[in-house]
mmCIF file of C-alpha atoms in Angstrom:
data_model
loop_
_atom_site.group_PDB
_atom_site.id
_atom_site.type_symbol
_atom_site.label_atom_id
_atom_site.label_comp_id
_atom_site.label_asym_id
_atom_site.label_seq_id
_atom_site.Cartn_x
_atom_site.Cartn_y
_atom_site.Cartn_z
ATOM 1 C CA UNK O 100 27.295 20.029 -36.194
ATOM 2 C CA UNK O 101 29.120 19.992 -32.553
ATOM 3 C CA UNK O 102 33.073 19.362 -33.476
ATOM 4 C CA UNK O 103 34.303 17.292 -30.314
ATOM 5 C CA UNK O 104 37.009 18.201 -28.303
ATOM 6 C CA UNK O 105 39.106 15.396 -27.153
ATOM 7 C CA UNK O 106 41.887 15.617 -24.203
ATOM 8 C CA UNK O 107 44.860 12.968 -24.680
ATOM 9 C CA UNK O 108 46.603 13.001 -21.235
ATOM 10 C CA UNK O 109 50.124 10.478 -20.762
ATOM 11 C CA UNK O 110 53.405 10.924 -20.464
ATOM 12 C CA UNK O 111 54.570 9.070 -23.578
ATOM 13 C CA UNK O 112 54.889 11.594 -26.527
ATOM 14 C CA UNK O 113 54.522 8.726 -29.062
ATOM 15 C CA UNK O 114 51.339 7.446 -27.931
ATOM 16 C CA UNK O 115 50.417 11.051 -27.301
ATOM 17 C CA UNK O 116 51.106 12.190 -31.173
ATOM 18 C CA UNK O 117 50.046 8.671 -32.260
ATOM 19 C CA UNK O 118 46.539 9.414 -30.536
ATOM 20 C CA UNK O 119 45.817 12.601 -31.314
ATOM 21 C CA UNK O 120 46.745 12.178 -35.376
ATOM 22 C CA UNK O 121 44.349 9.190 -35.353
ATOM 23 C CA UNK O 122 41.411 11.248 -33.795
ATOM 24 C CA UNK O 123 42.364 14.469 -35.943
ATOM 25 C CA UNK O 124 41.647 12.498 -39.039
ATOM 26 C CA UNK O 125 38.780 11.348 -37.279
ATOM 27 C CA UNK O 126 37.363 14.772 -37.551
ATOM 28 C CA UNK O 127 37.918 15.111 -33.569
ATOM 29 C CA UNK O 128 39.394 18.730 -32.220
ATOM 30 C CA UNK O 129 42.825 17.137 -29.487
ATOM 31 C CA UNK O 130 44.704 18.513 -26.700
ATOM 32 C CA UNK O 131 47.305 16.766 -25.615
ATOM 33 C CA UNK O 132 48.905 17.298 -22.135
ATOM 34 C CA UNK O 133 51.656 14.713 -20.294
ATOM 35 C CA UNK O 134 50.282 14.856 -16.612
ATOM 36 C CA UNK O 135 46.991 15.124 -14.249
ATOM 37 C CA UNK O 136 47.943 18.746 -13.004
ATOM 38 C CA UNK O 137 48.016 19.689 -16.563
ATOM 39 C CA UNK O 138 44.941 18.064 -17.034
ATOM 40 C CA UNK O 139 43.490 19.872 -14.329
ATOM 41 C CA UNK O 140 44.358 23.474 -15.915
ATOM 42 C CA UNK O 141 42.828 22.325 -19.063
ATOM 43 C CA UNK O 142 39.339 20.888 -17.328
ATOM 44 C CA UNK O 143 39.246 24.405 -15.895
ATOM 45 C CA UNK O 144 39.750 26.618 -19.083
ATOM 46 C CA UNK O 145 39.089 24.690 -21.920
ATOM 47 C CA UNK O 146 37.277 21.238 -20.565
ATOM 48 C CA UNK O 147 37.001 18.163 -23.519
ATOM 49 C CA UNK O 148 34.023 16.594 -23.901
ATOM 50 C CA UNK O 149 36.439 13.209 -23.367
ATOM 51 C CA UNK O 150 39.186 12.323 -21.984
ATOM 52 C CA UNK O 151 41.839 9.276 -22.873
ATOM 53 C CA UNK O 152 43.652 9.141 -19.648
ATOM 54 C CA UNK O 153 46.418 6.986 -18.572
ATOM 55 C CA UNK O 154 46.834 5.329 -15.273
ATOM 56 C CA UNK O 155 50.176 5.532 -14.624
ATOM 57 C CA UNK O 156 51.170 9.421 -14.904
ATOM 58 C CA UNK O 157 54.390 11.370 -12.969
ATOM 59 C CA UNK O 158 52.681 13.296 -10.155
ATOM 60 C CA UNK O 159 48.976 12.627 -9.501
ATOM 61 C CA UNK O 160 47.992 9.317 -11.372
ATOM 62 C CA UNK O 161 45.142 8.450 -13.392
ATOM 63 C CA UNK O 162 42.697 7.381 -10.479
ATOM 64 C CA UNK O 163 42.847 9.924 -8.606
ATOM 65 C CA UNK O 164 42.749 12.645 -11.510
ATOM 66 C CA UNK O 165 39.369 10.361 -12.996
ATOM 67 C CA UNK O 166 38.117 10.906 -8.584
ATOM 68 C CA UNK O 167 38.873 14.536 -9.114
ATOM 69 C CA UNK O 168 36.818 14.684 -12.512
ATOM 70 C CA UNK O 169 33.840 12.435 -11.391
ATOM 71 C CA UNK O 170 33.183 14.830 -8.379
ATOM 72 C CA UNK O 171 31.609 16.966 -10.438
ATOM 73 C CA UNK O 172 31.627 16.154 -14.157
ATOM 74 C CA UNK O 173 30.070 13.476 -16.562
ATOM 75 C CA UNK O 174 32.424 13.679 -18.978
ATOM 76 C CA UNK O 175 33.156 10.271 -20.631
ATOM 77 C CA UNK O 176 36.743 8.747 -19.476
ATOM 78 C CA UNK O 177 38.550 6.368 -21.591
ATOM 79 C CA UNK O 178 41.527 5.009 -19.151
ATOM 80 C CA UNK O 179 44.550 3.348 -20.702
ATOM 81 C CA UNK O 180 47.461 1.229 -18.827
ATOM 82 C CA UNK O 181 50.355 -0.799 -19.340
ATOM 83 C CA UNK O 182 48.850 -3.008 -16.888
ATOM 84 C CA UNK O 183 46.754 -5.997 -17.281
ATOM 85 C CA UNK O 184 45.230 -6.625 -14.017
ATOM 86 C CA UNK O 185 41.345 -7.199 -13.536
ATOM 87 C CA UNK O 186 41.798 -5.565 -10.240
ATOM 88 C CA UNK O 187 43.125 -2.362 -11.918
ATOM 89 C CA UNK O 188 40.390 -2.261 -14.739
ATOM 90 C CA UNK O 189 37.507 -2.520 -12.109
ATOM 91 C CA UNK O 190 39.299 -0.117 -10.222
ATOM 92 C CA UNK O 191 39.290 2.577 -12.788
ATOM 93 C CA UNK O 192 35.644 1.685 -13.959
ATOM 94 C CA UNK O 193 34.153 1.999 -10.357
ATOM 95 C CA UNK O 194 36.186 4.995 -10.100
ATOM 96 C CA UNK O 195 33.440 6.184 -13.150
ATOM 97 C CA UNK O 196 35.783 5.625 -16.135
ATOM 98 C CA UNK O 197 33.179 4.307 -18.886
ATOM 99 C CA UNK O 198 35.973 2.261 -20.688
ATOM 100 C CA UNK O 199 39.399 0.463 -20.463
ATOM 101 C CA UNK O 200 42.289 -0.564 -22.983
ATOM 102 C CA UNK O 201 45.613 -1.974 -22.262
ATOM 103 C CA UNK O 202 48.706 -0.846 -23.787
ATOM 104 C CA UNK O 203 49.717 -1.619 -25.867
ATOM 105 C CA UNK O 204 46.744 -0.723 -27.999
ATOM 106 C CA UNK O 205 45.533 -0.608 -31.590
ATOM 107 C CA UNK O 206 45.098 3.452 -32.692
ATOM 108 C CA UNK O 207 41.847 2.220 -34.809
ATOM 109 C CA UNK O 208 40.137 0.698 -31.321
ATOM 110 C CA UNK O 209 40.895 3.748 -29.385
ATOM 111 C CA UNK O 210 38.901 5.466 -32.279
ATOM 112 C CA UNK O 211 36.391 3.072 -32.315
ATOM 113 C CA UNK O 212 35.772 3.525 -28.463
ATOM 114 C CA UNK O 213 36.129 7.247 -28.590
ATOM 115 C CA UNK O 214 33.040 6.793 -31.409
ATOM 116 C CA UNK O 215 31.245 4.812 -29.076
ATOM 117 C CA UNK O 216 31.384 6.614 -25.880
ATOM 118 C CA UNK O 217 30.814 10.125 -27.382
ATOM 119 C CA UNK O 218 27.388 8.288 -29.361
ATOM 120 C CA UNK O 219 26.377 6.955 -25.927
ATOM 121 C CA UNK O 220 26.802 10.648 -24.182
ATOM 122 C CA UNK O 221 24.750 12.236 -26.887
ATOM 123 C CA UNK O 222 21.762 9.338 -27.016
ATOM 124 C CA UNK O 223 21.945 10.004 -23.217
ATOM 125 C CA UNK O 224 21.836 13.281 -23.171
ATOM 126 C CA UNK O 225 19.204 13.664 -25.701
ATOM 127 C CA UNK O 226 16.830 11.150 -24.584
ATOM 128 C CA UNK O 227 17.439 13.658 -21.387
ATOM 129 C CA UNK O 228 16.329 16.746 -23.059
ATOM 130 C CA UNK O 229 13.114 14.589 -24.947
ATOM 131 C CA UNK O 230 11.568 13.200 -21.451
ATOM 132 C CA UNK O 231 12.245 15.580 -18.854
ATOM 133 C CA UNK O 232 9.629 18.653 -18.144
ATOM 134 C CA UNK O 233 11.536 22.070 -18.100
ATOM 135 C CA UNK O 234 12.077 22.929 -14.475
ATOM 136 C CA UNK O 235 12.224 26.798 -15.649
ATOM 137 C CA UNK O 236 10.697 28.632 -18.616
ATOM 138 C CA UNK O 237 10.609 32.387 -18.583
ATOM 139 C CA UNK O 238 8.011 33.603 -21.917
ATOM 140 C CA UNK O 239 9.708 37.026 -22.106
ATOM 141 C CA UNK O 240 7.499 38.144 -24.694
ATOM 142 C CA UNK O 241 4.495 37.181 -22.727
ATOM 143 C CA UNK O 242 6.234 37.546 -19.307
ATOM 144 C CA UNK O 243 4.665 34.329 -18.038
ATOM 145 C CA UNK O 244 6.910 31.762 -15.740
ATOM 146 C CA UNK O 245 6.303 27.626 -16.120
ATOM 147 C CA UNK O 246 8.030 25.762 -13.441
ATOM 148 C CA UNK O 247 7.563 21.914 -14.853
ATOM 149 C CA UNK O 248 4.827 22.362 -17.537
ATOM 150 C CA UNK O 249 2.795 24.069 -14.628
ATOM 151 C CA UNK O 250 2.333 28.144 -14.991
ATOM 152 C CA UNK O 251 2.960 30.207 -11.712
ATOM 153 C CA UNK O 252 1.796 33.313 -11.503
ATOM 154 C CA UNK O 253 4.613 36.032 -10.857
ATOM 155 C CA UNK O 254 4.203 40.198 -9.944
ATOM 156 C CA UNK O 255 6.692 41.973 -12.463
ATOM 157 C CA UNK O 256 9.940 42.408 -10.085
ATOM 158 C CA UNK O 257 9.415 38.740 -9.882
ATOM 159 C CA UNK O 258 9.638 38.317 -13.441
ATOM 160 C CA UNK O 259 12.493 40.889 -14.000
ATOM 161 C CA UNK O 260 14.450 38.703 -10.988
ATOM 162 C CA UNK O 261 14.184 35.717 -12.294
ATOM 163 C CA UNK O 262 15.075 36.612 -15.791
ATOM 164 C CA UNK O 263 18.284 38.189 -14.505
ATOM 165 C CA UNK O 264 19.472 35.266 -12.797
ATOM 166 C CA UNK O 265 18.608 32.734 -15.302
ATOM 167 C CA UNK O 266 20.234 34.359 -17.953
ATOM 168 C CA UNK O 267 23.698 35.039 -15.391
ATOM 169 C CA UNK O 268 23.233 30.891 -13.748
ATOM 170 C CA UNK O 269 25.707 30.764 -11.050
ATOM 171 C CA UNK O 270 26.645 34.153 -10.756
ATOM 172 C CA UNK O 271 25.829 35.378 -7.436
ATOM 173 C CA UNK O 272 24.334 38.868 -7.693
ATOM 174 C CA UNK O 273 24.808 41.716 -4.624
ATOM 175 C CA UNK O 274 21.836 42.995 -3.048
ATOM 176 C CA UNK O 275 22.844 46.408 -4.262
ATOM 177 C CA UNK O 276 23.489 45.149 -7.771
ATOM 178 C CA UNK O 277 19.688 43.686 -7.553
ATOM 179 C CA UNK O 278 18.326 47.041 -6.397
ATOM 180 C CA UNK O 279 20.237 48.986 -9.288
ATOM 181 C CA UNK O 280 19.206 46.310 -11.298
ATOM 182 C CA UNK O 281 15.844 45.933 -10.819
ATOM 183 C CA UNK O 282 14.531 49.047 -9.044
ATOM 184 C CA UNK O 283 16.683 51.213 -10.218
ATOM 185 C CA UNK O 284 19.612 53.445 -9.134
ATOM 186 C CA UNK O 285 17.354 56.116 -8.014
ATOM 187 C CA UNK O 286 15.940 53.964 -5.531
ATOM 188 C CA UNK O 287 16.675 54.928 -1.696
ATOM 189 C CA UNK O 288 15.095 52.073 0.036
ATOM 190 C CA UNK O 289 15.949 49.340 2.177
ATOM 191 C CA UNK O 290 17.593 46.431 0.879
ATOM 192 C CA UNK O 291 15.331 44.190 2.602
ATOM 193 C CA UNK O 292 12.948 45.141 -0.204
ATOM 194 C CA UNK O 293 15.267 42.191 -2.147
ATOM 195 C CA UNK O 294 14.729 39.691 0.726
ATOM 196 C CA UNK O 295 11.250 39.744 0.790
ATOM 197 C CA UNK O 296 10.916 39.599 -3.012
ATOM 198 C CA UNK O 297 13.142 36.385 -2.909
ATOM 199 C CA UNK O 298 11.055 34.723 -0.073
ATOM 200 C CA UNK O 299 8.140 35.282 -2.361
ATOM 201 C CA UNK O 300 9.860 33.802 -5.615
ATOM 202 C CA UNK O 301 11.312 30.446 -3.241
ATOM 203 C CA UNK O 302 7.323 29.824 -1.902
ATOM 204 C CA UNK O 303 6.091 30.047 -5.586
ATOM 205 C CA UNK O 304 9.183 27.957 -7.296
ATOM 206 C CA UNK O 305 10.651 25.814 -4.499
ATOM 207 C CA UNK O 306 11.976 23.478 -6.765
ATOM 208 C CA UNK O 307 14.495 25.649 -8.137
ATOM 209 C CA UNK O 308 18.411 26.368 -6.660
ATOM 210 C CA UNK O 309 18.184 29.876 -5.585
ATOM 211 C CA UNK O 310 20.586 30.078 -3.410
ATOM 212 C CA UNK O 311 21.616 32.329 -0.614
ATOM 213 C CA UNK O 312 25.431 33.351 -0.540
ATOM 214 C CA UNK O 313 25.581 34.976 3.029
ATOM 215 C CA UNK O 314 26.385 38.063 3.708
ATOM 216 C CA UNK O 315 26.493 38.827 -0.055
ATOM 217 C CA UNK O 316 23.110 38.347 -2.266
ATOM 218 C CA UNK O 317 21.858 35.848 -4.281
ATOM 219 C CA UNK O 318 22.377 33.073 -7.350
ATOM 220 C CA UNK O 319 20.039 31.120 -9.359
ATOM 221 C CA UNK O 320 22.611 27.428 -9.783
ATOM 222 C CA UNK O 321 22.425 25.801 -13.060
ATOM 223 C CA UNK O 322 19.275 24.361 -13.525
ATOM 224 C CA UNK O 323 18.811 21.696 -15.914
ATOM 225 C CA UNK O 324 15.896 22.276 -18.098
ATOM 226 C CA UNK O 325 15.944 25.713 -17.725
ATOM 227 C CA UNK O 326 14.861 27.987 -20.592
ATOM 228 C CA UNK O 327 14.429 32.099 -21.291
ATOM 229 C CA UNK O 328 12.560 32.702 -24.083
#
């Protein structure tokens, strides 16, 4: 069973402490951190899987650090504020926060809303995983490739590409590494070999995000649905 991880960021220590031993005897897993650049460290080497944020934070403020999340995450926000306005609650909700409490607030609601959100993420996020088709599936043991429910038919360095990047997503791999790598280190050809073996994967999959990084080689970005077996 998946123990969440909860991020508390405002710069009141009472309401952070307050928060954070309400959701530890919730079960929950807290960090606690007093502004947005903080916040911003811990989204990069440790990211929750929520966040109770307050508006009104020294520094960068709660908008613009919920902006700054929202470009590229999904993560439920929880926003909190000493203000009342409607203006600044459908501020923070168009801004992607998913819900709102003014301070001050009752410890048990937070919880409550914490519950609710994270239940909403993973309903979401399985009905996701039920419905969709996997863009990707790699059969290692019987080396075929299925690119949504439909099999392509793939040579072996086709296979033996694909299965590297898929198992490294968003890693971007050197042409030489992908010689070394897949033709070996004895090999003393061209590197264009690597091109041409790409241009053949992209016209048989060219649904998937393999990506050219110029002047350098080639990554596979994460794909959702994507599976090695």
């Amino acid at each position: 069973m998946k123990i969440f991880h909860i991020a508390i960021v405002d710069d009141d220590i009472n309401i952070r402490q307050i928060v954070e031993a309400y959701l530890q005897k919730e079960g929950y897993v807290t960090t606690a951190v007093e502004s947005a650049e903080e916040a911003i460290t811990l989204e990069q080497e440790n990211p929750p899987d929520l966040w109770v944020l307050d508006i009104m934070l020294p520094g960068m403020n709660g908008y613009e650090f919920c902006r700054r999340i929202r470009a590229g995450s999904e993560t439920p926000i929880i926003m909190v504020s000493a203000r009342d306005e409607e203006v600044d609650k459908i501020l923070g909700l168009e801004l992607g926060s998913d819900d709102y409490l003014t301070k001050p607030f009752s410890p048990r609601e937070l919880v409550a809303r914490v519950n609710r959100a994270l239940q909403r993420w993973k309903q979401m996020k399985s009905h996701a995983e039920e419905t969709a088709i996997s863009a990707l599936v790699l059969d290692k043991e019987k080396r075929l490739v299925y690119s949504f429910g439909e099999e392509v038919e793939v040579t072996s360095k086709e296979f033996q590409v694909l299965s590297l990047l898929s198992e490294h997503p968003n890693r971007a791999f050197s042409r030489d590494e992908l010689l070394s790598l897949i033709w070996g280190f004895d090999y003393f050809g061209s590197d264009r070999v690597v091109d041409d073996l790409i241009r053949r994967i992209r016209k048989k999959l060219d649904k998937i995000p393999l990506e050219t990084v110029w002047g350098f080689g080639y990554r596979l970005r994460t794909l959702e649905g994507t599976k090695v077996e």
